[in-house]
Amino acid sequence: MSNPIDDLHTVRDYLRYVSSRFADSPLYFGHGTDNVWDESVQLVMRSLHLPLENNTLFLDARLTREERALILDRMQRRIDDRVPLAYLLGEAWFMGLPFHVDERVLVPRSPLGELIQGGLQPWLGSKPVGRILDLCTGSGCIGIAAASVFEDAEVDLADISTDALDVAAVNIDYHEVGDRVSTVRSDVFDGLEGRYDVILSNPPYVDADDIADMPAEYGHEPELGLAAGGDGLDIAHRILARAADYLNPGGLLIVEVGNSWVALQEAYPDMPFTWLEFENGGDGVFLLTAEDLH
């Protein structure tokens, strides 16, 4: 049988071939793309350091043998080992910004990016933001994205995982925000001091049943960033118990709890949660003010 590396030569060839192979494989798309074609485009183009858009100029460019081998190797690892594409590339995008990722952190996919890009409006109003906390930060994408919008704010990226904080530090350097953004090792609030105007959090919130049923791709992500007890609320309970002590008057607490939102609502029937809606998809994100928590 012929070898694809000998038969395929151009960017266009590899886009077609990878797409065909992905379509014939039981892959799960949930770590940045949601379909075969977008996953194929991202694998081929980013492996070649080419743009994801406005790239038709390159479609008929011929690839070196080394480039062809790299694409085929990553394609095969995606199919055989079910490794999320972001880990194969070492790159994920959040709020239109690139971030380094590897298997020490979750692949960024939170709908909070849409909220941050909109300046947390209308809930923030005209309130100035001097200090932001990204709690359970992982790669640091949420806090760094917030720093790009609130250019005068200081941002703490907090996580219990030193591995995650090492990745976040790489992203701080990459985005050149080290003068305003810092990492802090903290078990929820236990390592933090002072108060914040905004607390953003995408904590572990996957319940035991969902952990057991997850597609193979999720097995490459750190379980510490996913699992949160039988009902998925172990960390959410701790956040709600102490967040008021870390918010300034009028401050906002915004937390993603995903599919565990029903259990959270049932656990706190009198809490005035505002459940946010997103134009680009996503749910299970609540907002509370400091006064709501008191």
GROMACS .gro file of C-alpha atoms in nm:
model
  294
    1MET     CA    1   0.000   0.000   0.000
    2SER     CA    2   0.116   0.352  -0.071
    3ASN     CA    3   0.206   0.587   0.210
    4PRO     CA    4   0.002   0.910   0.240
    5ILE     CA    5   0.322   1.102   0.303
    6ASP     CA    6   0.430   1.014  -0.052
    7ASP     CA    7   0.091   1.077  -0.214
    8LEU     CA    8  -0.019   1.402  -0.047
    9HIS     CA    9   0.177   1.720  -0.103
   10THR     CA   10  -0.022   2.042  -0.052
   11VAL     CA   11  -0.208   2.208   0.233
   12ARG     CA   12  -0.529   2.136   0.046
   13ASP     CA   13  -0.438   1.766   0.023
   14TYR     CA   14  -0.389   1.740   0.398
   15LEU     CA   15  -0.704   1.930   0.484
   16ARG     CA   16  -0.902   1.683   0.275
   17TYR     CA   17  -0.721   1.375   0.405
   18VAL     CA   18  -0.735   1.467   0.774
   19SER     CA   19  -1.102   1.556   0.742
   20SER     CA   20  -1.179   1.219   0.582
   21ARG     CA   21  -0.989   1.028   0.850
   22PHE     CA   22  -1.156   1.221   1.132
   23ALA     CA   23  -1.500   1.164   0.981
   24ASP     CA   24  -1.431   0.790   0.982
   25SER     CA   25  -1.323   0.787   1.349
   26PRO     CA   26  -1.526   0.790   1.674
   27LEU     CA   27  -1.385   1.122   1.793
   28TYR     CA   28  -1.549   1.358   2.039
   29PHE     CA   29  -1.533   1.729   1.959
   30GLY     CA   30  -1.564   1.944   2.268
   31HIS     CA   31  -1.228   2.106   2.331
   32GLY     CA   32  -1.236   2.408   2.102
   33THR     CA   33  -1.421   2.282   1.794
   34ASP     CA   34  -1.749   2.099   1.747
   35ASN     CA   35  -1.713   1.938   1.405
   36VAL     CA   36  -1.479   1.740   1.180
   37TRP     CA   37  -1.394   2.022   0.940
   38ASP     CA   38  -1.301   2.285   1.198
   39GLU     CA   39  -1.090   2.030   1.386
   40SER     CA   40  -0.909   1.938   1.064
   41VAL     CA   41  -0.846   2.300   0.969
   42GLN     CA   42  -0.709   2.376   1.313
   43LEU     CA   43  -0.479   2.072   1.315
   44VAL     CA   44  -0.334   2.134   0.968
   45MET     CA   45  -0.307   2.512   0.976
   46ARG     CA   46  -0.173   2.550   1.327
   47SER     CA   47   0.075   2.264   1.280
   48LEU     CA   48   0.213   2.477   0.995
   49HIS     CA   49   0.187   2.802   1.193
   50LEU     CA   50  -0.061   2.936   0.938
   51PRO     CA   51  -0.366   3.151   1.018
   52LEU     CA   52  -0.705   2.990   1.072
   53GLU     CA   53  -0.877   3.257   0.862
   54ASN     CA   54  -0.792   3.435   0.536
   55ASN     CA   55  -0.562   3.146   0.446
   56THR     CA   56  -0.669   3.052   0.093
   57LEU     CA   57  -0.338   3.187  -0.037
   58PHE     CA   58  -0.165   2.884   0.121
   59LEU     CA   59  -0.397   2.603   0.008
   60ASP     CA   60  -0.186   2.491  -0.284
   61ALA     CA   61   0.149   2.541  -0.112
   62ARG     CA   62   0.356   2.223  -0.106
   63LEU     CA   63   0.478   2.091   0.229
   64THR     CA   64   0.818   1.961   0.326
   65ARG     CA   65   0.841   1.596   0.422
   66GLU     CA   66   0.899   1.699   0.784
   67GLU     CA   67   0.579   1.906   0.783
   68ARG     CA   68   0.382   1.622   0.627
   69ALA     CA   69   0.512   1.378   0.888
   70LEU     CA   70   0.417   1.612   1.172
   71ILE     CA   71   0.059   1.650   1.050
   72LEU     CA   72   0.015   1.276   0.999
   73ASP     CA   73   0.162   1.198   1.342
   74ARG     CA   74  -0.070   1.443   1.517
   75MET     CA   75  -0.367   1.315   1.318
   76GLN     CA   76  -0.292   0.956   1.421
   77ARG     CA   77  -0.249   1.047   1.789
   78ARG     CA   78  -0.580   1.230   1.778
   79ILE     CA   79  -0.748   0.919   1.635
   80ASP     CA   80  -0.569   0.639   1.822
   81ASP     CA   81  -0.509   0.799   2.161
   82ARG     CA   82  -0.803   1.043   2.155
   83VAL     CA   83  -0.574   1.326   2.269
   84PRO     CA   84  -0.752   1.664   2.254
   85LEU     CA   85  -0.617   1.871   1.968
   86ALA     CA   86  -0.515   2.157   2.195
   87TYR     CA   87  -0.265   1.931   2.370
   88LEU     CA   88  -0.122   1.810   2.039
   89LEU     CA   89  -0.072   2.170   1.928
   90GLY     CA   90   0.024   2.305   2.272
   91GLU     CA   91  -0.217   2.588   2.203
   92ALA     CA   92  -0.579   2.686   2.269
   93TRP     CA   93  -0.773   3.003   2.201
   94PHE     CA   94  -0.991   3.187   2.452
   95MET     CA   95  -1.168   3.514   2.383
   96GLY     CA   96  -0.971   3.540   2.061
   97LEU     CA   97  -0.640   3.513   2.246
   98PRO     CA   98  -0.388   3.226   2.220
   99PHE     CA   99  -0.280   3.040   2.533
  100HIS     CA  100  -0.024   2.770   2.597
  101VAL     CA  101  -0.187   2.451   2.728
  102ASP     CA  102  -0.072   2.099   2.807
  103GLU     CA  103  -0.205   1.810   3.012
  104ARG     CA  104  -0.137   1.994   3.340
  105VAL     CA  105  -0.443   2.213   3.278
  106LEU     CA  106  -0.791   2.189   3.129
  107VAL     CA  107  -0.841   2.298   2.771
  108PRO     CA  108  -1.008   2.645   2.783
  109ARG     CA  109  -1.373   2.633   2.676
  110SER     CA  110  -1.566   2.846   2.925
  111PRO     CA  111  -1.848   3.076   2.808
  112LEU     CA  112  -1.709   3.334   3.051
  113GLY     CA  113  -1.501   3.470   2.765
  114GLU     CA  114  -1.811   3.619   2.605
  115LEU     CA  115  -1.904   3.789   2.934
  116ILE     CA  116  -1.554   3.927   2.990
  117GLN     CA  117  -1.531   4.056   2.634
  118GLY     CA  118  -1.850   4.252   2.699
  119GLY     CA  119  -1.693   4.419   3.000
  120LEU     CA  120  -1.921   4.231   3.245
  121GLN     CA  121  -2.206   4.454   3.136
  122PRO     CA  122  -2.476   4.535   3.226
  123TRP     CA  123  -2.406   4.393   3.573
  124LEU     CA  124  -2.091   4.590   3.644
  125GLY     CA  125  -2.238   4.924   3.541
  126SER     CA  126  -2.002   5.216   3.599
  127LYS     CA  127  -1.827   5.060   3.897
  128PRO     CA  128  -1.447   5.083   3.862
  129VAL     CA  129  -1.251   4.758   3.875
  130GLY     CA  130  -0.923   4.773   4.061
  131ARG     CA  131  -0.874   4.411   4.158
  132ILE     CA  132  -0.989   4.081   3.998
  133LEU     CA  133  -0.957   3.723   4.117
  134ASP     CA  134  -0.954   3.427   3.878
  135LEU     CA  135  -1.025   3.143   4.120
  136CYS     CA  136  -0.927   2.789   4.012
  137THR     CA  137  -0.741   2.950   3.725
  138GLY     CA  138  -0.584   2.652   3.546
  139SER     CA  139  -0.407   2.797   3.241
  140GLY     CA  140  -0.484   3.152   3.354
  141CYS     CA  141  -0.693   3.223   3.046
  142ILE     CA  142  -0.990   3.377   3.228
  143GLY     CA  143  -0.784   3.613   3.442
  144ILE     CA  144  -0.548   3.714   3.162
  145ALA     CA  145  -0.844   3.776   2.931
  146ALA     CA  146  -0.998   3.993   3.202
  147ALA     CA  147  -0.671   4.184   3.234
  148SER     CA  148  -0.684   4.257   2.860
  149VAL     CA  149  -1.028   4.419   2.902
  150PHE     CA  150  -0.978   4.591   3.239
  151GLU     CA  151  -0.643   4.747   3.163
  152ASP     CA  152  -0.601   4.921   3.500
  153ALA     CA  153  -0.691   4.622   3.716
  154GLU     CA  154  -0.459   4.398   3.912
  155VAL     CA  155  -0.542   4.029   3.867
  156ASP     CA  156  -0.464   3.730   4.086
  157LEU     CA  157  -0.462   3.384   3.928
  158ALA     CA  158  -0.529   3.136   4.209
  159ASP     CA  159  -0.512   2.757   4.200
  160ILE     CA  160  -0.425   2.471   4.435
  161SER     CA  161  -0.219   2.302   4.161
  162THR     CA  162   0.142   2.416   4.130
  163ASP     CA  163   0.151   2.250   3.786
  164ALA     CA  164  -0.139   2.467   3.672
  165LEU     CA  165   0.026   2.778   3.813
  166ASP     CA  166   0.343   2.698   3.617
  167VAL     CA  167   0.135   2.695   3.296
  168ALA     CA  168  -0.041   3.017   3.399
  169ALA     CA  169   0.299   3.182   3.456
  170VAL     CA  170   0.400   3.090   3.099
  171ASN     CA  171   0.086   3.261   2.973
  172ILE     CA  172   0.146   3.569   3.187
  173ASP     CA  173   0.487   3.605   3.025
  174TYR     CA  174   0.351   3.536   2.677
  175HIS     CA  175   0.090   3.810   2.706
  176GLU     CA  176   0.337   4.045   2.881
  177VAL     CA  177   0.105   4.126   3.172
  178GLY     CA  178   0.341   4.040   3.455
  179ASP     CA  179   0.323   4.394   3.593
  180ARG     CA  180  -0.046   4.347   3.680
  181VAL     CA  181  -0.114   3.971   3.685
  182SER     CA  182   0.025   3.733   3.948
  183THR     CA  183  -0.014   3.366   4.039
  184VAL     CA  184  -0.111   3.262   4.392
  185ARG     CA  185  -0.122   2.908   4.526
  186SER     CA  186  -0.449   2.879   4.714
  187ASP     CA  187  -0.693   2.606   4.814
  188VAL     CA  188  -1.005   2.804   4.717
  189PHE     CA  189  -0.969   3.111   4.943
  190ASP     CA  190  -0.720   2.972   5.196
  191GLY     CA  191  -0.412   3.138   5.045
  192LEU     CA  192  -0.565   3.474   4.954
  193GLU     CA  193  -0.563   3.816   5.121
  194GLY     CA  194  -0.769   4.129   5.074
  195ARG     CA  195  -1.083   4.196   4.875
  196TYR     CA  196  -1.170   4.204   4.507
  197ASP     CA  197  -1.413   4.394   4.289
  198VAL     CA  198  -1.474   4.087   4.073
  199ILE     CA  199  -1.427   3.716   4.141
  200LEU     CA  200  -1.444   3.494   3.833
  201SER     CA  201  -1.431   3.118   3.870
  202ASN     CA  202  -1.453   2.810   3.654
  203PRO     CA  203  -1.397   2.555   3.932
  204PRO     CA  204  -1.424   2.176   3.916
  205TYR     CA  205  -1.796   2.098   3.889
  206VAL     CA  206  -1.839   1.759   3.720
  207ASP     CA  207  -2.046   1.514   3.922
  208ALA     CA  208  -1.959   1.149   3.971
  209ASP     CA  209  -2.201   1.017   3.708
  210ASP     CA  210  -2.069   1.253   3.439
  211ILE     CA  211  -1.707   1.170   3.527
  212ALA     CA  212  -1.783   0.802   3.470
  213ASP     CA  213  -1.952   0.867   3.134
  214MET     CA  214  -1.710   1.119   2.983
  215PRO     CA  215  -1.564   1.058   2.635
  216ALA     CA  216  -1.205   0.934   2.620
  217GLU     CA  217  -1.071   1.281   2.535
  218TYR     CA  218  -1.146   1.403   2.888
  219GLY     CA  219  -0.922   1.134   3.034
  220HIS     CA  220  -0.622   1.339   2.922
  221GLU     CA  221  -0.728   1.637   3.134
  222PRO     CA  222  -0.632   1.659   3.505
  223GLU     CA  223  -0.914   1.510   3.713
  224LEU     CA  224  -0.836   1.771   3.980
  225GLY     CA  225  -0.980   2.032   3.743
  226LEU     CA  226  -1.297   1.836   3.669
  227ALA     CA  227  -1.427   1.622   3.955
  228ALA     CA  228  -1.613   1.783   4.245
  229GLY     CA  229  -1.784   1.506   4.439
  230GLY     CA  230  -2.105   1.316   4.395
  231ASP     CA  231  -2.315   1.617   4.294
  232GLY     CA  232  -2.036   1.829   4.145
  233LEU     CA  233  -2.069   2.099   4.410
  234ASP     CA  234  -1.782   2.037   4.652
  235ILE     CA  235  -1.594   2.349   4.542
  236ALA     CA  236  -1.904   2.560   4.473
  237HIS     CA  237  -2.015   2.515   4.835
  238ARG     CA  238  -1.679   2.640   4.958
  239ILE     CA  239  -1.687   2.940   4.726
  240LEU     CA  240  -2.035   3.044   4.836
  241ALA     CA  241  -1.947   3.001   5.203
  242ARG     CA  242  -1.661   3.251   5.198
  243ALA     CA  243  -1.686   3.472   4.888
  244ALA     CA  244  -1.852   3.757   5.078
  245ASP     CA  245  -1.536   3.797   5.287
  246TYR     CA  246  -1.331   3.858   4.971
  247LEU     CA  247  -1.557   4.099   4.782
  248ASN     CA  248  -1.569   4.475   4.806
  249PRO     CA  249  -1.913   4.640   4.844
  250GLY     CA  250  -2.093   4.609   4.511
  251GLY     CA  251  -1.849   4.340   4.400
  252LEU     CA  252  -1.946   4.058   4.165
  253LEU     CA  253  -1.907   3.683   4.203
  254ILE     CA  254  -1.941   3.496   3.872
  255VAL     CA  255  -1.905   3.117   3.879
  256GLU     CA  256  -1.951   2.845   3.620
  257VAL     CA  257  -2.105   2.522   3.751
  258GLY     CA  258  -2.217   2.364   3.422
  259ASN     CA  259  -2.462   2.077   3.447
  260SER     CA  260  -2.451   2.096   3.827
  261TRP     CA  261  -2.658   2.415   3.823
  262VAL     CA  262  -2.982   2.229   3.901
  263ALA     CA  263  -2.830   2.070   4.211
  264LEU     CA  264  -2.691   2.408   4.320
  265GLN     CA  265  -3.028   2.580   4.281
  266GLU     CA  266  -3.191   2.306   4.488
  267ALA     CA  267  -2.921   2.334   4.757
  268TYR     CA  268  -2.973   2.711   4.793
  269PRO     CA  269  -3.343   2.776   4.721
  270ASP     CA  270  -3.331   3.123   4.879
  271MET     CA  271  -3.014   3.243   4.709
  272PRO     CA  272  -3.096   3.508   4.444
  273PHE     CA  273  -2.885   3.355   4.167
  274THR     CA  274  -2.881   3.536   3.833
  275TRP     CA  275  -2.831   3.264   3.570
  276LEU     CA  276  -2.655   3.418   3.272
  277GLU     CA  277  -2.737   3.357   2.906
  278PHE     CA  278  -2.480   3.352   2.625
  279GLU     CA  279  -2.521   3.426   2.256
  280ASN     CA  280  -2.244   3.181   2.162
  281GLY     CA  281  -2.367   2.891   2.374
  282GLY     CA  282  -2.302   2.772   2.726
  283ASP     CA  283  -2.502   2.769   3.045
  284GLY     CA  284  -2.471   2.696   3.415
  285VAL     CA  285  -2.306   3.029   3.503
  286PHE     CA  286  -2.441   3.230   3.796
  287LEU     CA  287  -2.383   3.584   3.915
  288LEU     CA  288  -2.422   3.714   4.269
  289THR     CA  289  -2.333   4.050   4.421
  290ALA     CA  290  -2.154   4.094   4.751
  291GLU     CA  291  -2.485   4.208   4.897
  292ASP     CA  292  -2.663   3.895   4.772
  293LEU     CA  293  -2.409   3.683   4.958
  294HIS     CA  294  -2.448   3.875   5.282
   0.00000   0.00000   0.00000
